[in-house]
Coordinates of C-alpha atoms in Angstrom, one line a residue:
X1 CA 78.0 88.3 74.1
X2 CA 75.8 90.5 72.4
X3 CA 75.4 94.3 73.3
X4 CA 72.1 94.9 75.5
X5 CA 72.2 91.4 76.4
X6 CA 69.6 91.0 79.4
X7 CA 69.9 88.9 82.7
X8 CA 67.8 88.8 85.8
X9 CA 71.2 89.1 87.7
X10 CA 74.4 91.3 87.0
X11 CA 77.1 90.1 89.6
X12 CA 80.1 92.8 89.5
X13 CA 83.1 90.9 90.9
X14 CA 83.8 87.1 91.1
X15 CA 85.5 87.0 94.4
X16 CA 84.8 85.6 97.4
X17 CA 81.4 86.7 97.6
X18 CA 80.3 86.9 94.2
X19 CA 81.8 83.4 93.5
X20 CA 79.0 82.7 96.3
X21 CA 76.4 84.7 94.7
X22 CA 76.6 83.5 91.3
X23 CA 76.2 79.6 92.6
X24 CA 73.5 80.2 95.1
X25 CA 71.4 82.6 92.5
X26 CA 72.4 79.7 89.3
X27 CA 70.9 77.0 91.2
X28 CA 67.4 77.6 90.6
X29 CA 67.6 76.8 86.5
X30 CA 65.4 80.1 85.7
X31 CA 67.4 82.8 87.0
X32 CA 69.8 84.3 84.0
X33 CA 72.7 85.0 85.5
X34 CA 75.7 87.3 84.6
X35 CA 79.1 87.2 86.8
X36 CA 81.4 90.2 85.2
X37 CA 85.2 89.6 86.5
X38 CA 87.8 92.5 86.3
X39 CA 90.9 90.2 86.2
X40 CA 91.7 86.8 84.1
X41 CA 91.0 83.4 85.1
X42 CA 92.3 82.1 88.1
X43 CA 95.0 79.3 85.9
X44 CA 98.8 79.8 87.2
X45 CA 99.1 76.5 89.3
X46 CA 102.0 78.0 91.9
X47 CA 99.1 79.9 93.1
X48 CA 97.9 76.5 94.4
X49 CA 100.5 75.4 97.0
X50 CA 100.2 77.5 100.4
X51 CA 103.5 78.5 101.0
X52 CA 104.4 80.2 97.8
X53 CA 101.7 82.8 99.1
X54 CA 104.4 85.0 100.1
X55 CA 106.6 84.7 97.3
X56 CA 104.1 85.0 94.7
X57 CA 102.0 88.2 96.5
X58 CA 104.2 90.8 95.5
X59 CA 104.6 89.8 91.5
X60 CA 101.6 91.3 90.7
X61 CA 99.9 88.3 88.9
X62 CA 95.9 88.4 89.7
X63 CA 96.4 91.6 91.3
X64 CA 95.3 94.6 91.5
X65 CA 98.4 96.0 93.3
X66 CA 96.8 98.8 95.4
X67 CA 99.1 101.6 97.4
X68 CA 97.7 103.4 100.9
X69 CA 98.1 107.1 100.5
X70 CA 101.0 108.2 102.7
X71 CA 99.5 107.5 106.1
X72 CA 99.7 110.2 108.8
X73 CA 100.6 108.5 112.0
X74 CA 102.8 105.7 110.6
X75 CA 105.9 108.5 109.4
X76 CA 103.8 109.0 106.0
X77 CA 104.5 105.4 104.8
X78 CA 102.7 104.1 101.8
X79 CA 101.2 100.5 102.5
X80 CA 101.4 98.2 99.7
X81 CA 97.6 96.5 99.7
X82 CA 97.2 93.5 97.7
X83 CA 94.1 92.5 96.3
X84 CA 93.1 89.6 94.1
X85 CA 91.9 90.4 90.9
X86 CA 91.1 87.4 89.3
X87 CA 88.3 84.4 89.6
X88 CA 88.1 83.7 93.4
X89 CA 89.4 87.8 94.2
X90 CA 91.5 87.9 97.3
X91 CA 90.9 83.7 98.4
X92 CA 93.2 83.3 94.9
X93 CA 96.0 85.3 96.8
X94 CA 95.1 85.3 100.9
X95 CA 96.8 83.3 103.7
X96 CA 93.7 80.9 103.4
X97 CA 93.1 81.3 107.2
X98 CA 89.6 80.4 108.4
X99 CA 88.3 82.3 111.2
X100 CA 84.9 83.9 111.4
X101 CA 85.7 86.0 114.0
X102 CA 83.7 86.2 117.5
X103 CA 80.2 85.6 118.4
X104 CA 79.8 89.0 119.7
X105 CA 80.7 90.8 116.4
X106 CA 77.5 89.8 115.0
X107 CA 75.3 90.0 118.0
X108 CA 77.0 93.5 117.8
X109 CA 75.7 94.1 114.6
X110 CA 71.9 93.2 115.8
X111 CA 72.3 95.4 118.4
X112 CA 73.0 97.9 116.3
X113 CA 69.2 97.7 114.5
X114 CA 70.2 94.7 112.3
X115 CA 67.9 92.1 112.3
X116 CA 69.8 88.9 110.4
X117 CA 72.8 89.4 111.6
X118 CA 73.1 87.7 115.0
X119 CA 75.5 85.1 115.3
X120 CA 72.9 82.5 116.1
X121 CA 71.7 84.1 112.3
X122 CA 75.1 83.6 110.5
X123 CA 75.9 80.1 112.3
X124 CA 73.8 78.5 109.8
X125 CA 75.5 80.3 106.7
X126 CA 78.9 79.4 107.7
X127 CA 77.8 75.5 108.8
X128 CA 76.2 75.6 105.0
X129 CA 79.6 76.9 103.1
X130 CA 81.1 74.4 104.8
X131 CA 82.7 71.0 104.6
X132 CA 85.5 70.6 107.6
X133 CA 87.3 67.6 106.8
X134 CA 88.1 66.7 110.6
X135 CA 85.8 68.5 112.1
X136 CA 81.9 68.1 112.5
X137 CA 78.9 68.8 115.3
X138 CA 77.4 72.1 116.2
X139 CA 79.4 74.6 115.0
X140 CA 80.9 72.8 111.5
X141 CA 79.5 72.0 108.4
X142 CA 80.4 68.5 106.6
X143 CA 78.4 69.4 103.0
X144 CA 79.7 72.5 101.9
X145 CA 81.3 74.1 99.0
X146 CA 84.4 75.3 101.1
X147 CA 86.8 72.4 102.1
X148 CA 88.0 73.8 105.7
X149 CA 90.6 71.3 107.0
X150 CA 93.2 72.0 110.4
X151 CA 96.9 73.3 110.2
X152 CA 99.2 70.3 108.6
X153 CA 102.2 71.8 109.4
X154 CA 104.7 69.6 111.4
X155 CA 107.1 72.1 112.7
X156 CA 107.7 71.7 116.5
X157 CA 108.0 75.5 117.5
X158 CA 104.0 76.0 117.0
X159 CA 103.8 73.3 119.9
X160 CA 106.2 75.5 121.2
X161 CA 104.5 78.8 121.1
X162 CA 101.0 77.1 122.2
X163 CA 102.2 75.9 125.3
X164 CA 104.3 78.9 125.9
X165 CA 101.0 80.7 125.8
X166 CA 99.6 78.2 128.4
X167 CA 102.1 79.0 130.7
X168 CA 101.5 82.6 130.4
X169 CA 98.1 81.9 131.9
X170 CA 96.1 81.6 128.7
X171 CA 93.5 78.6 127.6
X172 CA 94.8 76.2 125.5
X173 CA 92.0 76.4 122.0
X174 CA 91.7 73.7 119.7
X175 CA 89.1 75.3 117.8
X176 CA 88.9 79.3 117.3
X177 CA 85.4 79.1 115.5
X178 CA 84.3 76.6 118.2
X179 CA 82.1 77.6 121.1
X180 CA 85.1 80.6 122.3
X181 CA 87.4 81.6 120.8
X182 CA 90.2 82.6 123.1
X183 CA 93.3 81.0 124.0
X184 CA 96.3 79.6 122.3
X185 CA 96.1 76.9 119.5
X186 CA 96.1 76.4 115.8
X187 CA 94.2 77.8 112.7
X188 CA 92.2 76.4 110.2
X189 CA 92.8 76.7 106.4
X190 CA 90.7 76.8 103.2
X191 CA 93.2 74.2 102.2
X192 CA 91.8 70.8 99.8
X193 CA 94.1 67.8 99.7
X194 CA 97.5 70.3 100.1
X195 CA 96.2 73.0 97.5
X196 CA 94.7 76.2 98.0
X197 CA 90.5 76.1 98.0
X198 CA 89.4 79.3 96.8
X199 CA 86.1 80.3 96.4
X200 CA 86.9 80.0 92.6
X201 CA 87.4 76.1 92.8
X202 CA 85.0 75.9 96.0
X203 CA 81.3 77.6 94.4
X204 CA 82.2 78.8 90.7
X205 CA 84.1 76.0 88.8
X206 CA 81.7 73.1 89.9
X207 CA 79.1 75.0 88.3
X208 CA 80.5 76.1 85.1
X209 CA 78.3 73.9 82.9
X210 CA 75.5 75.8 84.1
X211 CA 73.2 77.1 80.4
X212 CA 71.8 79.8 83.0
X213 CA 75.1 81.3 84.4
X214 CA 77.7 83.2 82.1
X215 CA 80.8 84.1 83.5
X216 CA 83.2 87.3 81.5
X217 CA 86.7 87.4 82.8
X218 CA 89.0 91.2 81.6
X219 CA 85.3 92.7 81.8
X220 CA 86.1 96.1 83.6
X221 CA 82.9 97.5 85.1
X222 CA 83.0 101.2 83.8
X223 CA 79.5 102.1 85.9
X224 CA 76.1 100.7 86.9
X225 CA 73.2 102.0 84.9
X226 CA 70.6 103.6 86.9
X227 CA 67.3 104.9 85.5
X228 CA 64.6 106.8 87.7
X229 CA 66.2 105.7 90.9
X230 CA 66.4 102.0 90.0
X231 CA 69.7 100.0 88.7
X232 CA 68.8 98.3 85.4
X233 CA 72.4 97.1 84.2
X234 CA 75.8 97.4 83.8
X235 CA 78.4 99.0 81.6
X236 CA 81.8 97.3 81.0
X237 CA 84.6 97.1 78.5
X238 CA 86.3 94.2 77.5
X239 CA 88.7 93.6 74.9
X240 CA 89.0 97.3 74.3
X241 CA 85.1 97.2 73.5
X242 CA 82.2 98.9 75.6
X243 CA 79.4 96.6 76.2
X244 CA 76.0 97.0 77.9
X245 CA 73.9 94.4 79.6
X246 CA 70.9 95.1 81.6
X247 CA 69.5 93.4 84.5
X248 CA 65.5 92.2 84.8
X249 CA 66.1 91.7 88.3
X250 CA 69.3 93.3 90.7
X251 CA 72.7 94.1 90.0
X252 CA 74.6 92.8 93.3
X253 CA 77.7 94.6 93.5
X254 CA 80.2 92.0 95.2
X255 CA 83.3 94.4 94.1
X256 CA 85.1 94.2 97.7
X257 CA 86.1 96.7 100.3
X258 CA 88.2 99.3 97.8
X259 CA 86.1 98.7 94.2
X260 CA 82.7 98.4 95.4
X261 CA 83.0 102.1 96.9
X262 CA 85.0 103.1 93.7
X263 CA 82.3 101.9 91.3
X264 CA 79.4 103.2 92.7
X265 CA 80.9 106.4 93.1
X266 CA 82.0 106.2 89.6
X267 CA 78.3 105.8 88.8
X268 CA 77.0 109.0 90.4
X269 CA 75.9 107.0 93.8
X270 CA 78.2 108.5 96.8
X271 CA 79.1 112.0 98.9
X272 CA 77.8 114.7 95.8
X273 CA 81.0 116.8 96.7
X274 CA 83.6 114.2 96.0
X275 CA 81.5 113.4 92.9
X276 CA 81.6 117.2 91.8
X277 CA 85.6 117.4 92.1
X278 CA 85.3 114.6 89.4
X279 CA 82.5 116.1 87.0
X280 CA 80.2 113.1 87.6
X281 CA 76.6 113.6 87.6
X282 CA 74.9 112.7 90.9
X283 CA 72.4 110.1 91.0
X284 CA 72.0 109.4 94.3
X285 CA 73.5 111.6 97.0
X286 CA 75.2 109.1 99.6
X287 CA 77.5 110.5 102.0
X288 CA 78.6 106.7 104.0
X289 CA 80.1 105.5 100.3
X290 CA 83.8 105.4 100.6
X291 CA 83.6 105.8 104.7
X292 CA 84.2 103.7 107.8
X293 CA 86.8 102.1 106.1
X294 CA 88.6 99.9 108.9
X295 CA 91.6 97.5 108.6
X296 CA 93.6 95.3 111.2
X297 CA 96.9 97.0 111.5
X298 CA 100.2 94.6 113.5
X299 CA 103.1 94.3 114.1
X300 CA 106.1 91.5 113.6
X301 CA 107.8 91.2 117.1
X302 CA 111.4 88.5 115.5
X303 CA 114.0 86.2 117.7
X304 CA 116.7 85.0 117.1
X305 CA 116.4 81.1 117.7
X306 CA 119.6 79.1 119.0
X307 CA 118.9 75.9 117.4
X308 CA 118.4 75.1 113.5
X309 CA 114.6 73.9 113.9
X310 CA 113.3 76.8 112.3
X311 CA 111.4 76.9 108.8
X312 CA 114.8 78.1 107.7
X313 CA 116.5 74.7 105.8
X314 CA 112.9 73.8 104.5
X315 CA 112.7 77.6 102.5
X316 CA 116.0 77.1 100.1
X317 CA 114.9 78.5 97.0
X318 CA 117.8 75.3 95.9
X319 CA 115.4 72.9 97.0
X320 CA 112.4 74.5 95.2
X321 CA 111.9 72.7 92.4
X322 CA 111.7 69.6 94.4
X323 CA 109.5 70.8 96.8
X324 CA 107.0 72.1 94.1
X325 CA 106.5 68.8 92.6
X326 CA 105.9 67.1 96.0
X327 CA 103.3 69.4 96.5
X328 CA 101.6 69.4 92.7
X329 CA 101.9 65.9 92.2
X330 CA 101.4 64.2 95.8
X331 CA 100.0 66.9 97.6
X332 CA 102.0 66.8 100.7
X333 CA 105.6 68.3 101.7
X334 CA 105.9 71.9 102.7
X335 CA 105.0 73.4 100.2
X336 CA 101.3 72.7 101.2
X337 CA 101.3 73.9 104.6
X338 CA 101.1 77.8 105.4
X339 CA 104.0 79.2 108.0
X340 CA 101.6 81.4 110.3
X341 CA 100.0 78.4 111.3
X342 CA 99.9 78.8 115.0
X343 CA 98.0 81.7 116.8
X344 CA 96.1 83.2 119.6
X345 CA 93.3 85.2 120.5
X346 CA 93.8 87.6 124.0
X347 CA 91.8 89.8 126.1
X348 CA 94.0 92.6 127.3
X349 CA 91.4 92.7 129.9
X350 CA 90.4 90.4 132.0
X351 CA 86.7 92.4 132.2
X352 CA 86.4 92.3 128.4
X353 CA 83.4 90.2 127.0
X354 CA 85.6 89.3 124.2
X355 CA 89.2 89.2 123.0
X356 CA 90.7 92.4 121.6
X357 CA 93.7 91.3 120.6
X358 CA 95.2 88.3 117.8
X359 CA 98.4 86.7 117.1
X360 CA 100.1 84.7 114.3
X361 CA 102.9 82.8 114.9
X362 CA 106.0 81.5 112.4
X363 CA 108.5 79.9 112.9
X364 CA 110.5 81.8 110.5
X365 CA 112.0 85.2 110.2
X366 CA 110.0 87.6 108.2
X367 CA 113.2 87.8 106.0
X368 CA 113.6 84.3 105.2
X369 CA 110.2 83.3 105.0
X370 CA 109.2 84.0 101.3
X371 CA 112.3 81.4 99.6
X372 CA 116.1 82.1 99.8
X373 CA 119.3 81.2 98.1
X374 CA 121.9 80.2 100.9
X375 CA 125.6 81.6 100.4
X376 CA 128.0 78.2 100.2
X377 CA 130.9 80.3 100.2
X378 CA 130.2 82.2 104.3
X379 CA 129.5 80.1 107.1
X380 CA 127.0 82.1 109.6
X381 CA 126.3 81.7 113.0
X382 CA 122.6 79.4 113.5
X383 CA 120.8 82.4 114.8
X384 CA 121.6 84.4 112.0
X385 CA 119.2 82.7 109.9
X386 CA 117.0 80.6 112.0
X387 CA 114.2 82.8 114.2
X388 CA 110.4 82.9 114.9
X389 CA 108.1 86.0 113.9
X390 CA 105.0 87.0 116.0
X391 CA 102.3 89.0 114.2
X392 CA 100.2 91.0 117.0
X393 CA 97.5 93.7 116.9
X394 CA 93.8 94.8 117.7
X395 CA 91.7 93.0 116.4
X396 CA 88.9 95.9 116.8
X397 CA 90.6 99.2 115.2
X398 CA 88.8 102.5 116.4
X399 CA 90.5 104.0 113.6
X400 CA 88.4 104.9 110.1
X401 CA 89.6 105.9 107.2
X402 CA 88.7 106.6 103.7
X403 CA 88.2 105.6 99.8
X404 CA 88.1 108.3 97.5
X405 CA 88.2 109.0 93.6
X406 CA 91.4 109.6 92.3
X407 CA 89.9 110.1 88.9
X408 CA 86.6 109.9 87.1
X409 CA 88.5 106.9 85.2
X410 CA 87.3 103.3 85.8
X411 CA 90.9 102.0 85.4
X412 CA 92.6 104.7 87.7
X413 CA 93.3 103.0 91.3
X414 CA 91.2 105.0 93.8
X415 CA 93.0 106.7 96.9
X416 CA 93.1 104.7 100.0
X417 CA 93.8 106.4 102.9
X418 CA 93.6 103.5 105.8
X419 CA 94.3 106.1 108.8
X420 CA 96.3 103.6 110.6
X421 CA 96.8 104.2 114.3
X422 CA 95.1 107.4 114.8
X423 CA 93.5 107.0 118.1
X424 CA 94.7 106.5 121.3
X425 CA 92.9 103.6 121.9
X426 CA 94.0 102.0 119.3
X427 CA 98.2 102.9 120.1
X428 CA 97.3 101.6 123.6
X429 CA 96.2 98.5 122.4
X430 CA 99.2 97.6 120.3
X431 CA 101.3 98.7 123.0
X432 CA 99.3 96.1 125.1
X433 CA 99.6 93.6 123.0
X434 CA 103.6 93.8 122.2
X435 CA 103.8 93.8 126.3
X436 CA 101.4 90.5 126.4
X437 CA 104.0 88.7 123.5
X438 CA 106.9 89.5 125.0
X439 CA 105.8 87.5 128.3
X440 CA 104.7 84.6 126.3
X441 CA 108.1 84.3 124.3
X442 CA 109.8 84.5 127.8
X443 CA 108.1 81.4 128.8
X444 CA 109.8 78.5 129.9
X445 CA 108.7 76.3 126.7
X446 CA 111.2 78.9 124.7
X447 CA 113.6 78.5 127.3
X448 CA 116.0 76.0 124.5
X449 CA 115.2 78.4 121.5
X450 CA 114.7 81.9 122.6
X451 CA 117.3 84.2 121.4
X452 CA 118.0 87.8 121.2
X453 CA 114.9 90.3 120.5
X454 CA 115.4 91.3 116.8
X455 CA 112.6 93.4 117.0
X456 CA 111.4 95.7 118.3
X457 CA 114.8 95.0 120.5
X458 CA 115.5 94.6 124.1
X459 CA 116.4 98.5 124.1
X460 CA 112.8 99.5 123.3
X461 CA 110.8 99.2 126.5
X462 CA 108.8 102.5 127.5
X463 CA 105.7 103.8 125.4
X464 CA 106.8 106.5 123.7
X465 CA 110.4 104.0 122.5
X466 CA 107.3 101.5 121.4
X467 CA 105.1 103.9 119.6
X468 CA 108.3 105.4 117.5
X469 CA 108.6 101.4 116.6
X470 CA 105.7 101.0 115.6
X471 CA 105.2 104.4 113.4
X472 CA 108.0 103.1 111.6
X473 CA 107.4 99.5 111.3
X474 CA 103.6 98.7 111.5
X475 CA 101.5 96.8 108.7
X476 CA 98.7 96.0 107.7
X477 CA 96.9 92.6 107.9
X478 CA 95.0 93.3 104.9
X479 CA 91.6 93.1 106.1
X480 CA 89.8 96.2 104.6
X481 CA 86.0 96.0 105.2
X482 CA 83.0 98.9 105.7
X483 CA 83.6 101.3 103.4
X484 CA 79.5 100.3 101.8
X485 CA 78.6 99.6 105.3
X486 CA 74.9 98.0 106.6
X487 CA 73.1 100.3 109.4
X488 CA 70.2 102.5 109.6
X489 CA 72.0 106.2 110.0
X490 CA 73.3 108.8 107.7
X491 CA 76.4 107.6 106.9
X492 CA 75.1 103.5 105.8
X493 CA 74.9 102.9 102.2
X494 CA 73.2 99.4 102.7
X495 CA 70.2 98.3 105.1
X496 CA 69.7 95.2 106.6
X497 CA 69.2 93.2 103.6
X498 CA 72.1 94.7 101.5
X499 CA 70.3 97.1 99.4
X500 CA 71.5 100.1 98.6
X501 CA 69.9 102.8 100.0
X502 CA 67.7 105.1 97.8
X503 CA 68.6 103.2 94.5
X504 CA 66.2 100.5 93.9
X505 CA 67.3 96.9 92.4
X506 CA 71.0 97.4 93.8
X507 CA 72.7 95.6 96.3
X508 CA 76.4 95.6 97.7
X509 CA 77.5 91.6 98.9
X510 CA 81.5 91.8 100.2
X511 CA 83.5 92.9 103.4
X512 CA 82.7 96.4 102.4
X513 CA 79.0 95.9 104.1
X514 CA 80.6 95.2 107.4
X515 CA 79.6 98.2 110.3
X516 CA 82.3 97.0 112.5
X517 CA 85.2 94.6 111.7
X518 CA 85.3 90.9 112.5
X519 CA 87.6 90.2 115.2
X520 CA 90.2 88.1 113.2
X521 CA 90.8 87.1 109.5
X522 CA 88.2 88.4 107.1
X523 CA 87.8 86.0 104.3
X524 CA 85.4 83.6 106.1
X525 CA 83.0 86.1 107.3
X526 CA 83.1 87.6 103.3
X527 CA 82.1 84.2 102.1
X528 CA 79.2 84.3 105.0
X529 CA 78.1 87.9 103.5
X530 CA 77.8 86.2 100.2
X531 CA 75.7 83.6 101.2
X532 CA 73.5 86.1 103.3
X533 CA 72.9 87.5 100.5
X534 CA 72.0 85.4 97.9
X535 CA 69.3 84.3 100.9
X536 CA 67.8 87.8 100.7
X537 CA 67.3 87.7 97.2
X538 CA 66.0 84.6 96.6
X539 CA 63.2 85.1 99.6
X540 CA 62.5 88.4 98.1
X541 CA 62.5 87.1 94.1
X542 CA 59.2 88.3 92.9

């Protein structure tokens, strides 16, 4: 590609929402359309079978292998925080979980001065991404990019943990993006024919052959170029070379929760006093940029389980190689289901409008979940391998944190500081929450499988014995979202229709935009943002 190269689009980032952007903008044959990608092409085919998520998320392949800042109220742990960095982004590396959260998120947002944003708004951009294989009517889409299909896994403990939740007094859900969403049941997956469907093979590969849309993987985005308040390209190097292209039209930044706020800081757009401590020139003073940044934050309450049913035998690394194949060649076998399978969605409330509070469920101990080599040679008791894992936390954080500059260098990870527990509310939720589990696992349907409390342990019952726990053992779900976020006060970087605010021909498309976190897993709300947004541009194209 030629230096100065001009397009009537520069997409920065090819992940879940810029895979959308580029095919929704590419469509109409005269639009010229750039998509710049940080990372390589998305080509290592483990990365296609569901249950070598785990394995494969910490080797640093398509990732850009982000760290927290040590975080205040969780015993100044760092947080390892994943993020894809590749074609597809984060859907190359996530838990491929489909939930779009709750129906009063996005009313939420319309109260909030949004118009577009409603659910009865979005419902039509998720029906239009999507194409549920067993699922159809009001609230599913059969023609869409995004193969959506329900949980395949055949392990009897989810059956298990549903109807354990039953008992406990909550609705039994067959569908958590169906008309409510709480209650006990199973997810769906971005899963096609047993291999991962990101939105690399879903919107961007079909449309390849496309003479109007260029795709450049390794392109770094260094900074946008803005001239007398408007964004007219972008400057990136690739192959150790700086290039420049320039956009007729926008440059959408679709860069996710940590990079977008990075890389418009980086190009003089963001807080002027964090930009000073780096010597970078203001362009547009814009305090929100790097703010509101909110995550889910859990917890793994672990059992022991008294009978070998567990995911346990199934996760040999010794039957790997066999398991691999199944799943390349045919498809099916283990290896193309995704352990947290089961779940649940909880008001710890009965006066709330909505629930507060989500679970995943596995039939597997955290520590023998990601592949194992058995010892031959020691003979251990069946409850010292075999156990179930609940994940549990808020699913609406009051807590906010922050993304800041570490250095005025492009390729220096930015500090992430997630704030992680730091109000009350938001301790006395995941208090409420490990109380609510532990009266579901003492159902009667775990009666034949319920062992001892691993963790936090049958010793730690009051708050204060529950809130040292969880300083020292809570995680992240790695849901990061509203650090460019939409609204109409000081601190919103984007209006109503994504554009930046005081920089004309700029606009922000990812989970960053989000004023207030979905309640539940955050990829299929991203891929709704993206589609949002290529709407607004194409109704406003001149």
């Amino acid at each position: 590609m030629r230096s100065d190269a001009e397009y009537d689009y520069v997409i920065i980032g090819a992940g879940s929402a810029g895979c959308v952007v580029a095919n929704r903008l590419s469509a109409d044959p005269g639009n010229r359309v750039l998509l710049l990608e940080a990372g390589g092409r998305d080509r290592n085919p483990l990365f296609r079978l569901p249950m070598l998520m785990g394995k494969l998320f910490n080797s640093g392949l398509y990732n850009w292998n982000y760290r927290t800042e040590p975080e205040p109220h969780l015993n100044n742990r760092t947080l390892y925080w994943p993020r894809g960095k590749a074609l597809g982004g984060t859907s190359t590396i996530n838990g491929m979980i489909y939930v779009r959260g709750n129906a009063q998120d996005y009313d939420r947002w319309a109260q909030m001065g949004l118009p577009g944003w409603s659910y009865d708004e979005v419902l039509p951009a998720f029906r239009r991404s999507e194409t549920h294989v067993e699922r159809n009517g009001a609230f599913h889409g059969t023609e869409g990019a995004l193969t959506v299909c329900r949980a395949r896994g055949r392990n009897g403990l989810f059956d298990v943990f549903i109807e354990a939740g039953v008992q406990a007094g909550y609705p039994r859900n067959d569908d958590f993006n169906g008309a409510e969403q709480e209650g006990f049941g199973r997810y769906d997956f971005t899963i096609r024919k047993g291999k991962r469907w990101s939105t690399s093979h879903a919107f961007l590969r079909p449309v390849l052959d496309r003479p109007n849309l260029t795709v450049e993987v390794n392109a770094l985005s260094q900074r946008i170029l803005v001239e007398n308040g408007r964004a007219t390209g972008v400057l990136f190097t690739q192959g150790g070379r700086a290039r420049t292209v320039r956009a007729g039209r926008e440059v959408i930044l679709c860069g996710g929760a940590v990079n977008s706020p990075q890389l418009l800081m980086l190009s003089g757009i963001g807080p002027a006093d964090e930009l000073a401590k780096h010597g970078i020139e203001v362009r547009h003073d814009l305090p929100g940029v790097g703010r509101n940044l909110q995550d889910h934050v859990d917890c793994c309450l672990s059992y022991e389980c008294k009978q070998p049913v567990t995911l346990y035998g199934d996760l040999r690394a010794d039957k790997l190689i066999a398991s691999v194949a199944q799943g390349m060649v045919l498809g099916t076998g283990i290896t193309t289901t995704f352990p947290y399978e089961a779940g649940a969605f909880m008001k710890s409330r009965p006066d709330l409008v909505a629930p507060d509070i989500q679970a995943h469920f596995m039939p597997a101990l955290e520590k023998t979940a990601n592949l194992h080599w058995p010892n031959p040679f020691r003979k251990q008791a069946v409850e010292a391998n075999h156990g179930f894992t609940i994940r549990v936390g808020p699913v609406n954080p009051e807590s906010r944190g922050t993304i800041t500059l570490r250095s005025a260098d492009p390729a220096a990870a930015p500090r992430i500081q997630a704030n992680y527990l730091a109000t009350e509310f938001d301790r006395k939720t995941m208090i409420s929450a490990i109380r609510m589990m532990r009266e579901v696992i003492a159902q009667p349907a775990f009666d034949p499988y319920r062992g001892k409390e691993l963790a936090p342990g049958p010793g730690v019952l009051s708050d204060g014995e529950l809130l040292e726990w969880l300083r020292a053992s809570a995680l992240t779900t790695l849901h990061p979202v509203g650090t460019c976020k939409m609204g109409n006060d000081t601190e919103a970087v984007v209006d109503a229709e994504l554009r930046v605010r005081g920089i004309e021909g700029l606009r922000v498309a990812d989970a960053s935009i989000m004023p207030i976190i979905s309640s539940g897993n955050t990829n299929a709300p991203t891929i709704m943002i993206g589609e949002r947004a290529a709407d607004f541009i194409l109704n406003t194209k001149l």
